[in-house]
CSV table of C-alpha atoms in Angstrom, one decimal:
chain,number,residue,atom,x,y,z
N,1,UNK,CA,17.8,-18.8,23.7
N,2,UNK,CA,16.0,-18.5,20.4
N,3,UNK,CA,17.5,-16.6,17.5
N,4,UNK,CA,15.3,-14.0,15.8
N,5,UNK,CA,14.6,-16.0,12.6
N,6,UNK,CA,13.8,-19.2,14.7
N,7,UNK,CA,11.4,-17.2,16.9
N,8,UNK,CA,9.6,-15.8,13.8
N,9,UNK,CA,9.2,-19.3,12.4
N,10,UNK,CA,7.8,-20.6,15.7
N,11,UNK,CA,5.5,-17.6,15.9
N,12,UNK,CA,4.2,-18.3,12.4
N,13,UNK,CA,3.7,-22.0,13.2
N,14,UNK,CA,1.7,-21.0,16.3
N,15,UNK,CA,-0.5,-18.7,14.4
N,16,UNK,CA,-1.0,-21.3,11.7
N,17,UNK,CA,-2.0,-23.9,14.2
N,18,UNK,CA,-4.4,-21.4,16.0
N,19,UNK,CA,-5.8,-20.5,12.6
N,20,UNK,CA,-6.0,-24.1,11.3
N,21,UNK,CA,-9.5,-24.7,12.5
N,22,UNK,CA,-10.6,-21.4,11.1
N,23,UNK,CA,-9.8,-22.4,7.4
N,24,UNK,CA,-12.3,-25.4,7.4
N,25,UNK,CA,-15.2,-23.0,6.6
N,26,UNK,CA,-16.6,-22.3,3.2
N,27,UNK,CA,-18.2,-18.9,2.2
N,28,UNK,CA,-21.5,-20.7,1.5
N,29,UNK,CA,-21.8,-22.3,4.9
N,30,UNK,CA,-25.0,-21.5,6.8
N,31,UNK,CA,-23.0,-20.6,9.9
N,32,UNK,CA,-19.5,-19.2,9.8
N,33,UNK,CA,-17.1,-19.4,12.8
N,34,UNK,CA,-17.3,-16.6,15.3
N,35,UNK,CA,-14.8,-17.9,18.0
N,36,UNK,CA,-11.9,-16.3,16.1
N,37,UNK,CA,-8.7,-15.6,18.1
N,38,UNK,CA,-6.7,-14.1,15.3
N,39,UNK,CA,-7.6,-12.0,12.3
N,40,UNK,CA,-5.6,-11.7,9.1
N,41,UNK,CA,-3.7,-8.7,7.7
N,42,UNK,CA,-5.4,-7.4,4.6
N,43,UNK,CA,-4.2,-8.9,1.4
N,44,UNK,CA,-4.1,-6.5,-1.6
N,45,UNK,CA,-3.2,-9.2,-4.2
N,46,UNK,CA,-5.0,-12.4,-3.1
N,47,UNK,CA,-4.2,-15.2,-5.4
N,48,UNK,CA,-5.0,-18.9,-5.6
N,49,UNK,CA,-7.5,-20.7,-3.5
N,50,UNK,CA,-7.2,-18.7,-0.3
N,51,UNK,CA,-9.4,-17.7,2.7
N,52,UNK,CA,-9.0,-14.8,5.0
N,53,UNK,CA,-10.9,-13.5,8.0
N,54,UNK,CA,-10.6,-9.7,8.4
N,55,UNK,CA,-11.9,-7.4,11.2
N,56,UNK,CA,-15.2,-5.7,10.3
N,57,UNK,CA,-13.3,-2.4,11.2
N,58,UNK,CA,-10.7,-2.9,8.3
N,59,UNK,CA,-11.4,-0.2,5.8
N,60,UNK,CA,-10.0,-2.1,2.8
N,61,UNK,CA,-12.1,-5.2,3.7
N,62,UNK,CA,-15.2,-3.0,4.1
N,63,UNK,CA,-14.6,-1.6,0.6
N,64,UNK,CA,-14.0,-5.2,-0.7
N,65,UNK,CA,-10.7,-3.8,-2.1
N,66,UNK,CA,-8.5,-5.7,-4.4
N,67,UNK,CA,-5.7,-4.5,-6.7
N,68,UNK,CA,-6.8,-7.1,-9.3
N,69,UNK,CA,-9.4,-5.6,-11.6
N,70,UNK,CA,-12.5,-7.1,-10.2
N,71,UNK,CA,-16.2,-6.4,-11.0
N,72,UNK,CA,-19.4,-7.3,-9.1
N,73,UNK,CA,-21.0,-10.5,-10.6
N,74,UNK,CA,-24.6,-11.7,-10.2
N,75,UNK,CA,-25.0,-13.8,-7.2
N,76,UNK,CA,-28.2,-15.5,-5.9
N,77,UNK,CA,-27.2,-15.2,-2.3
N,78,UNK,CA,-27.7,-11.6,-1.1
N,79,UNK,CA,-25.4,-12.1,2.0
N,80,UNK,CA,-22.4,-12.9,-0.2
N,81,UNK,CA,-20.8,-10.4,-2.6
N,82,UNK,CA,-19.3,-12.1,-5.6
N,83,UNK,CA,-16.6,-10.4,-7.7
N,84,UNK,CA,-14.9,-11.7,-10.9
N,85,UNK,CA,-11.5,-10.8,-12.4
N,86,UNK,CA,-11.4,-8.9,-15.7
N,87,UNK,CA,-7.8,-9.8,-16.5
N,88,UNK,CA,-5.4,-7.2,-17.8
N,89,UNK,CA,-5.0,-5.0,-20.9
N,90,UNK,CA,-1.7,-5.5,-22.6
N,91,UNK,CA,0.2,-4.1,-25.6
N,92,UNK,CA,-0.1,-6.4,-28.7
N,93,UNK,CA,3.5,-5.5,-29.6
N,94,UNK,CA,4.7,-6.6,-26.2
N,95,UNK,CA,6.7,-3.4,-25.9
N,96,UNK,CA,8.7,-2.2,-22.8
N,97,UNK,CA,9.0,1.2,-21.4
N,98,UNK,CA,12.4,3.0,-21.1
N,99,UNK,CA,12.9,1.5,-17.6
N,100,UNK,CA,12.1,-2.0,-18.9
N,101,UNK,CA,8.5,-2.4,-17.6
N,102,UNK,CA,5.8,-4.0,-19.6
N,103,UNK,CA,2.4,-2.4,-20.3
N,104,UNK,CA,-0.2,-3.9,-18.0
N,105,UNK,CA,-3.2,-1.6,-18.0
N,106,UNK,CA,-6.2,-1.9,-15.7
N,107,UNK,CA,-9.3,-3.0,-17.6
N,108,UNK,CA,-12.4,-0.7,-17.4
N,109,UNK,CA,-15.2,-2.2,-15.3
N,110,UNK,CA,-18.0,-1.4,-17.7
N,111,UNK,CA,-18.2,-3.6,-20.9
N,112,UNK,CA,-18.7,-0.6,-23.2
N,113,UNK,CA,-15.7,1.3,-21.7
N,114,UNK,CA,-13.6,-1.9,-21.9
N,115,UNK,CA,-14.4,-2.3,-25.6
N,116,UNK,CA,-13.5,1.4,-26.2
N,117,UNK,CA,-10.3,1.0,-24.2
N,118,UNK,CA,-9.2,-1.8,-26.5
N,119,UNK,CA,-9.6,0.5,-29.6
N,120,UNK,CA,-7.1,2.9,-28.1
N,121,UNK,CA,-3.4,2.7,-28.7
N,122,UNK,CA,-0.7,1.6,-26.3
N,123,UNK,CA,0.5,4.7,-24.3
N,124,UNK,CA,4.1,3.6,-24.8
N,125,UNK,CA,4.4,2.6,-28.5
N,126,UNK,CA,1.0,3.4,-30.0
N,127,UNK,CA,0.5,-0.2,-30.9
N,128,UNK,CA,-2.9,-1.9,-30.5
N,129,UNK,CA,-4.1,-2.9,-27.0
N,130,UNK,CA,-5.5,-6.3,-26.3
N,131,UNK,CA,-7.5,-7.7,-23.3
N,132,UNK,CA,-5.9,-10.7,-21.7
N,133,UNK,CA,-8.9,-12.3,-20.0
N,134,UNK,CA,-8.6,-14.1,-16.7
N,135,UNK,CA,-9.2,-17.9,-17.1
N,136,UNK,CA,-7.7,-19.1,-13.8
N,137,UNK,CA,-10.7,-20.9,-12.3
N,138,UNK,CA,-11.2,-23.9,-14.6
N,139,UNK,CA,-11.4,-21.7,-17.8
N,140,UNK,CA,-13.5,-19.0,-16.0
N,141,UNK,CA,-12.4,-15.8,-14.3
N,142,UNK,CA,-11.0,-16.0,-10.7
N,143,UNK,CA,-13.8,-15.3,-8.3
N,144,UNK,CA,-13.6,-13.5,-4.9
N,145,UNK,CA,-16.4,-13.8,-2.3
N,146,UNK,CA,-17.0,-11.4,0.6
N,147,UNK,CA,-19.3,-11.9,3.5
N,148,UNK,CA,-19.9,-9.7,6.6
N,149,UNK,CA,-20.8,-11.7,9.7
N,150,UNK,CA,-20.8,-10.0,13.1
N,151,UNK,CA,-17.3,-8.6,13.9
N,152,UNK,CA,-15.7,-10.2,10.9
N,153,UNK,CA,-15.5,-10.0,7.1
N,154,UNK,CA,-14.9,-13.4,5.5
N,155,UNK,CA,-13.0,-13.6,2.2
N,156,UNK,CA,-12.6,-16.5,-0.1
N,157,UNK,CA,-10.9,-16.6,-3.5
N,158,UNK,CA,-11.4,-19.4,-6.0
N,159,UNK,CA,-8.9,-19.8,-8.8
N,160,UNK,CA,-5.3,-18.7,-9.5
N,161,UNK,CA,-4.8,-15.7,-11.8
N,162,UNK,CA,-3.2,-16.8,-15.1
N,163,UNK,CA,-2.1,-13.3,-16.2
N,164,UNK,CA,0.2,-10.5,-15.1
N,165,UNK,CA,-0.9,-8.0,-12.4
N,166,UNK,CA,-2.5,-4.9,-13.8
N,167,UNK,CA,-1.5,-1.4,-12.6
N,168,UNK,CA,-3.3,-0.5,-9.4
N,169,UNK,CA,-6.2,2.0,-9.3
N,170,UNK,CA,-3.8,4.7,-8.0
N,171,UNK,CA,-1.3,4.0,-10.8
N,172,UNK,CA,-4.0,4.1,-13.4
N,173,UNK,CA,-5.3,7.5,-12.1
N,174,UNK,CA,-1.7,8.9,-12.0
N,175,UNK,CA,-1.1,7.7,-15.6
N,176,UNK,CA,-4.4,9.2,-16.9
N,177,UNK,CA,-3.7,12.6,-15.2
N,178,UNK,CA,-0.2,12.7,-16.8
N,179,UNK,CA,-1.7,11.9,-20.2
N,180,UNK,CA,-4.3,14.6,-19.8
N,181,UNK,CA,-1.6,17.1,-18.8
N,182,UNK,CA,0.5,16.1,-21.8
N,183,UNK,CA,-2.4,16.4,-24.3
N,184,UNK,CA,-3.4,19.8,-22.8
N,185,UNK,CA,0.1,21.2,-23.5
N,186,UNK,CA,0.9,19.4,-26.7
N,187,UNK,CA,1.9,21.8,-29.6
N,188,UNK,CA,-1.4,21.1,-31.4
N,189,UNK,CA,-3.7,21.6,-28.4
N,190,UNK,CA,-6.2,24.5,-28.6
N,191,UNK,CA,-5.5,25.3,-24.9
N,192,UNK,CA,-1.7,25.8,-25.6
N,193,UNK,CA,-2.5,27.9,-28.6
N,194,UNK,CA,-4.8,30.2,-26.5
N,195,UNK,CA,-2.1,30.5,-23.8
N,196,UNK,CA,0.5,31.4,-26.5
N,197,UNK,CA,-1.9,34.0,-28.1
N,198,UNK,CA,-2.5,35.6,-24.7
N,199,UNK,CA,1.3,35.8,-24.1
């Protein structure tokens, strides 16, 4: 009788051998495989030179979601969506929060907004912020490719991220809403003064 861990290993080996033929494709191939017996679980943090085949029903794959900060890049093939990594915004002082975490902010997608973001201060120590660009694909940013074909969404990543993971979109939104609430009720805020006058 197989033990639980042995069974999992065998199951993984079986899926790898079934999936082996399916990794010989390239995103630029004229024809991509359609005889696919097994699709992949969605990967939020794809890294290195990887390929995945997702169901066309997968909502994250439909949205071309990645927790890395990626932006659409010019691509001459209209059937393939190309996205490049923007890296991560870090504190130049390399400070840590009270719980020991480093500041790894999500870079803004738009060039102007990203420049403006770097002129702001670190939310933790008020030190200068600095963009750590991604150079994990031979000196260029890591690139992700997405292609919808029939019942499948093909994903291919080229390059390995050479920087820390930025905060996720949800974490960035939560941090911004906390900051807005703090500024709205800081002692010098006009809003707080109006509330105190009314009281």
